[in-house]
Short mmCIF file of C-alpha atoms and ligand atoms in Angstrom, two decimals:
data_model
loop_
_atom_site.label_atom_id
_atom_site.label_comp_id
_atom_site.label_asym_id
_atom_site.label_seq_id
_atom_site.Cartn_x
_atom_site.Cartn_y
_atom_site.Cartn_z
CA MET A 1 8.95 -27.54 37.97
CA HIS A 2 11.73 -24.98 37.99
CA LYS A 3 13.08 -26.41 35.05
CA TRP A 4 9.00 -26.06 33.09
CA ILE A 5 9.24 -22.51 34.08
CA LEU A 6 13.16 -21.89 32.41
CA THR A 7 11.97 -23.21 29.62
CA TRP A 8 8.66 -21.52 29.06
CA ILE A 9 10.16 -18.04 30.06
CA LEU A 10 13.68 -18.02 28.10
CA PRO A 11 12.07 -18.11 24.36
CA THR A 12 9.53 -15.32 25.60
CA LEU A 13 13.44 -13.54 27.29
CA LEU A 14 14.81 -13.89 23.81
CA TYR A 15 11.73 -13.28 21.43
CA ARG A 16 12.15 -9.43 23.85
CA SER A 17 15.22 -8.60 23.82
CA TYR A 18 15.37 -9.43 19.80
CA PHE A 19 12.82 -6.12 19.80
CA TYR A 20 14.53 -4.52 21.59
CA ILE A 21 17.69 -4.30 19.37
CA ILE A 22 15.48 -3.41 16.09
CA PHE A 23 14.15 -0.79 18.28
CA LEU A 24 17.79 0.38 18.88
CA VAL A 25 19.30 0.12 15.58
CA GLY A 26 16.11 2.13 14.79
CA ALA A 27 17.22 5.17 17.11
CA ILE A 28 20.46 5.13 15.39
CA SER A 29 19.59 5.21 12.18
CA LEU A 30 16.80 7.87 12.93
CA ALA A 31 19.34 9.80 14.66
CA CYS A 32 21.53 10.33 11.28
CA ASN A 33 18.36 10.54 9.29
CA ASP A 34 18.73 14.06 7.71
CA MET A 35 22.69 13.81 7.53
CA THR A 36 24.52 12.95 4.26
CA PRO A 37 26.99 9.52 4.06
CA GLU A 38 30.11 11.73 4.62
CA GLN A 39 28.76 13.05 7.39
CA MET A 40 27.52 9.64 9.31
CA ALA A 41 30.81 8.01 7.69
CA THR A 42 32.81 10.37 9.88
CA ASN A 43 30.61 11.45 12.57
CA ALA A 44 29.28 8.86 15.10
CA ASN A 45 29.04 11.60 17.49
CA CYS A 46 26.22 13.50 16.66
CA SER A 47 24.63 10.47 18.18
CA SER A 48 27.04 9.64 20.72
CA PRO A 49 25.74 9.81 24.31
CA GLU A 50 23.85 7.87 26.31
CA ARG A 51 22.74 5.42 23.15
CA HIS A 52 20.80 3.23 25.17
CA THR A 53 18.26 5.64 26.84
CA ARG A 54 18.30 8.10 23.62
CA SER A 55 15.47 6.25 21.74
CA TYR A 56 12.40 7.43 23.40
CA ASP A 57 12.84 11.02 22.11
CA TYR A 58 12.38 9.83 18.80
CA MET A 59 9.78 8.05 19.21
CA GLU A 60 7.49 11.98 20.45
CA GLY A 61 8.45 13.21 17.02
CA GLY A 62 9.40 16.28 17.88
CA ASN A 63 13.30 15.18 16.85
CA VAL A 64 13.94 18.30 14.63
CA ARG A 65 12.36 21.66 15.17
CA VAL A 66 13.40 25.27 13.33
CA ARG A 67 14.16 28.21 15.50
CA ARG A 68 15.44 31.15 15.67
CA LEU A 69 17.11 31.47 19.11
CA PHE A 70 16.05 34.65 20.49
CA CYS A 71 18.53 36.24 23.69
CA ARG A 72 17.37 38.30 26.29
CA THR A 73 19.73 40.75 25.26
CA GLN A 74 17.78 41.20 22.05
CA TRP A 75 19.66 39.68 19.64
CA TYR A 76 19.13 36.55 17.73
CA ILE A 77 21.66 34.01 17.14
CA LYS A 78 23.50 33.92 13.84
CA ILE A 79 25.82 31.99 11.85
CA ASP A 80 27.18 33.42 8.98
CA LYS A 81 28.37 31.83 5.61
CA ARG A 82 32.07 31.41 7.28
CA GLY A 83 30.50 29.55 9.96
CA LYS A 84 31.52 32.92 12.44
CA ILE A 85 28.59 33.06 15.46
CA LYS A 86 26.78 36.41 16.10
CA GLY A 87 24.25 38.11 17.44
CA VAL A 88 22.21 39.83 14.59
CA LEU A 89 19.54 42.12 15.20
CA GLU A 90 17.66 41.70 11.76
CA ARG A 91 14.64 39.17 12.98
CA ASN A 92 14.35 37.91 9.26
CA SER A 93 18.05 37.03 8.50
CA ASN A 94 18.81 33.32 6.86
CA TYR A 95 21.67 32.42 9.07
CA SER A 96 19.55 32.95 11.58
CA ILE A 97 17.35 30.26 10.77
CA LEU A 98 18.45 27.11 13.22
CA GLU A 99 18.23 23.67 12.98
CA ILE A 100 17.25 21.83 16.66
CA ARG A 101 18.02 18.57 16.72
CA THR A 102 17.42 15.40 19.66
CA VAL A 103 20.28 14.12 19.38
CA ALA A 104 19.32 12.40 23.17
CA ILE A 105 17.34 13.14 25.81
CA GLY A 106 17.78 16.58 26.91
CA ILE A 107 21.04 17.24 24.09
CA VAL A 108 20.49 18.73 21.23
CA ALA A 109 22.85 19.65 18.10
CA ILE A 110 21.80 23.44 16.84
CA LYS A 111 22.46 23.76 12.80
CA GLY A 112 22.49 27.42 10.75
CA VAL A 113 20.30 25.83 8.02
CA ALA A 114 21.61 28.78 5.52
CA SER A 115 25.54 28.02 6.54
CA GLU A 116 24.52 24.28 7.19
CA TYR A 117 27.24 25.13 9.78
CA PHE A 118 27.04 23.32 13.56
CA LEU A 119 26.80 25.26 16.83
CA ALA A 120 29.74 24.60 18.96
CA MET A 121 31.95 25.46 21.93
CA ASN A 122 35.41 24.29 22.53
CA LYS A 123 37.21 23.46 25.72
CA SER A 124 38.29 27.00 25.86
CA GLY A 125 34.44 28.18 25.90
CA LYS A 126 34.63 29.81 22.72
CA LEU A 127 31.85 29.58 19.85
CA TYR A 128 32.75 28.50 16.40
CA GLY A 129 30.71 27.21 13.77
CA LYS A 130 31.94 23.19 13.04
CA LYS A 131 31.09 21.46 9.31
CA VAL A 132 31.23 18.26 10.67
CA CYS A 133 30.21 18.13 14.43
CA ASN A 134 31.78 16.33 16.91
CA GLU A 135 31.14 16.29 21.06
CA ASP A 136 31.45 20.23 21.01
CA CYS A 137 28.12 20.61 19.23
CA ASN A 138 26.11 18.77 21.87
CA PHE A 139 24.84 21.28 23.95
CA ILE A 140 21.92 20.37 27.17
CA GLU A 141 18.78 21.86 26.48
CA TRP A 142 17.50 23.45 30.12
CA ILE A 143 14.51 25.00 30.13
CA GLN A 144 14.12 27.65 33.12
CA GLU A 145 12.28 28.46 35.85
CA ASN A 146 11.13 31.92 33.92
CA HIS A 147 10.15 29.76 30.34
CA TYR A 148 13.74 30.77 28.56
CA ASN A 149 15.94 28.01 27.77
CA THR A 150 19.76 27.69 28.38
CA TYR A 151 22.66 25.80 26.06
CA ALA A 152 25.20 24.54 27.99
CA SER A 153 28.50 22.73 26.37
CA ALA A 154 27.87 19.08 27.01
CA ASN A 155 31.35 18.25 26.76
CA TRP A 156 32.81 21.05 28.53
CA THR A 157 32.84 22.21 31.74
CA HIS A 158 35.12 24.92 33.48
CA LYS A 159 35.91 24.33 36.72
CA GLY A 160 33.06 22.37 37.46
CA LYS A 161 30.72 24.82 36.22
CA GLU A 162 28.47 24.78 33.00
CA MET A 163 29.49 26.85 30.18
CA TYR A 164 26.35 27.93 27.93
CA ILE A 165 25.79 29.61 24.56
CA ALA A 166 25.50 33.20 25.49
CA LEU A 167 25.40 37.03 23.70
CA LYS A 168 26.45 39.94 25.27
CA GLN A 169 24.73 43.60 25.17
CA ASN A 170 26.72 43.82 22.02
CA GLY A 171 25.82 40.88 20.21
CA ALA A 172 29.03 39.09 20.62
CA PRO A 173 29.11 35.82 21.52
CA LYS A 174 30.23 35.32 25.46
CA ARG A 175 33.42 33.10 26.65
CA GLY A 176 31.61 30.01 27.97
CA GLN A 177 33.73 30.35 31.76
CA LYS A 178 32.01 33.34 32.60
CA THR A 179 28.53 32.54 31.84
CA SER A 180 25.67 31.33 33.94
CA LYS A 181 22.40 30.29 33.42
CA GLU A 182 21.22 33.12 36.15
CA ASP A 183 22.44 35.89 33.52
CA ILE A 184 20.33 36.89 30.65
CA SER A 185 22.83 36.42 28.14
CA SER A 186 22.39 33.12 28.03
CA GLN A 187 18.85 32.81 27.96
CA PHE A 188 17.22 32.40 25.02
CA LEU A 189 13.56 32.18 23.56
CA PRO A 190 13.15 29.81 20.23
CA ARG A 191 11.08 31.44 17.60
CA PRO A 192 9.56 29.73 15.10
CA ALA A 193 11.49 30.19 11.93
CA PRO A 194 11.61 31.12 9.20
C1 NAG B 201 33.76 9.78 18.44
O1 NAG B 201 33.80 9.92 20.21
C2 NAG B 201 34.83 8.69 20.67
C3 NAG B 201 34.56 8.67 22.10
O2 NAG B 201 33.31 9.58 22.82
C4 NAG B 201 35.97 9.24 19.89
O3 NAG B 201 36.80 7.81 20.65
C5 NAG B 201 36.05 8.77 18.50
O4 NAG B 201 37.19 9.24 18.02
C6 NAG B 201 34.52 10.12 18.11
N1 NAG B 201 34.61 9.84 17.11
C7 NAG B 201 34.09 11.01 15.87
C8 NAG B 201 34.65 10.64 14.29
O5 NAG B 201 34.95 12.57 16.48
C1 NAG B 202 17.32 34.21 2.42
O1 NAG B 202 16.52 33.14 1.05
C2 NAG B 202 15.54 33.41 0.65
C3 NAG B 202 15.19 31.87 -0.19
O2 NAG B 202 16.31 31.14 -0.29
C4 NAG B 202 16.41 34.37 -0.32
O3 NAG B 202 15.18 34.57 -1.32
C5 NAG B 202 16.14 35.77 0.08
O4 NAG B 202 16.92 36.29 -0.45
C6 NAG B 202 17.68 35.31 1.22
N1 NAG B 202 17.57 36.43 1.93
C7 NAG B 202 18.48 37.23 2.22
C8 NAG B 202 18.86 38.64 3.56
O5 NAG B 202 20.05 36.38 1.99
C1 NAG B 203 39.22 27.45 21.57
O1 NAG B 203 39.07 28.35 19.93
C2 NAG B 203 40.05 29.75 20.70
C3 NAG B 203 39.79 30.77 19.23
O2 NAG B 203 39.65 29.97 17.52
C4 NAG B 203 41.39 29.28 20.22
O3 NAG B 203 41.98 30.73 20.88
C5 NAG B 203 41.70 28.47 21.61
O4 NAG B 203 42.74 27.28 21.48
C6 NAG B 203 40.79 27.08 21.53
N1 NAG B 203 41.00 25.94 22.03
C7 NAG B 203 40.81 25.09 22.48
C8 NAG B 203 41.51 23.93 23.76
O5 NAG B 203 40.87 24.15 21.19
C1 NAG B 204 32.81 15.17 29.78
C2 NAG B 204 32.53 14.39 28.67
O1 NAG B 204 32.22 14.03 27.72
N1 NAG B 204 34.19 14.98 27.63
C3 NAG B 204 34.68 14.54 26.88
C4 NAG B 204 34.91 15.49 25.66
O2 NAG B 204 36.07 15.36 24.85
C5 NAG B 204 37.07 14.99 24.47
C6 NAG B 204 37.54 14.79 23.91
O3 NAG B 204 36.79 14.33 22.43
C7 NAG B 204 36.87 13.48 26.15
O4 NAG B 204 38.17 13.25 25.90
C8 NAG B 204 36.04 14.29 27.23
O5 NAG B 204 36.02 12.88 27.84
#
């Protein structure tokens, strides 16, 4: 009796895991679907954390959004052609058009469309532009209760506290260590672009 159940069930299990593998491979290749081959070769980390849980988002089809990020301090984030991050007041700047890509559930990579630099934060909480994305350019996107979004480094924290992308009142980027999700400098409204 038991033997019969086993022989009946085993092939089904194998068949399922076969599909699961196909599904995973599909998800991983989608993660990198608009990278150049060089980027893909150098950069498995764009698609790195939680590889096994991530496939879900791609299936939703919402994996890339083109947006401008408007800070509550009234600046748009801009990544200039040298990869420098700062605020810009002008609402039509090409350098503030960003591609926000879901790389894992809740985790995004943000790339300047005109500059082709990724927005990155290093261990010291410094914002900079990175040509080839690594763990510095993974951010946790949260929608706060007031409907503004925050972006915390997915890799780095400071004394156990999250470090957020933030623009000060004068438009300069704020050091990650000095940020908090309650502060308006780290709260952003994604606006459709261009
Ligand atoms: C990707 O991340 C892993 C571990 O997180 C690391 O060992 C590897 O060197 C990284 N690869 C690149 C290309 O940054
Ligand atoms: C923005 O890009 C468009 C199309 O590429 C170009 O025509 C325009 O001059 C650019 N504007 C600025 C301010 O760079
Ligand atoms: C982060 O970037 C700043 C400015 O480029 C640099 O001074 C600092 O050493 C960097 N920190 C790390 C840990 O790479
Ligand atoms: C929390 C976390 O993912 N930390 C990683 C950040 O990046 C460094 C360098 O790649 C890793 O060593 C950490 O484990």
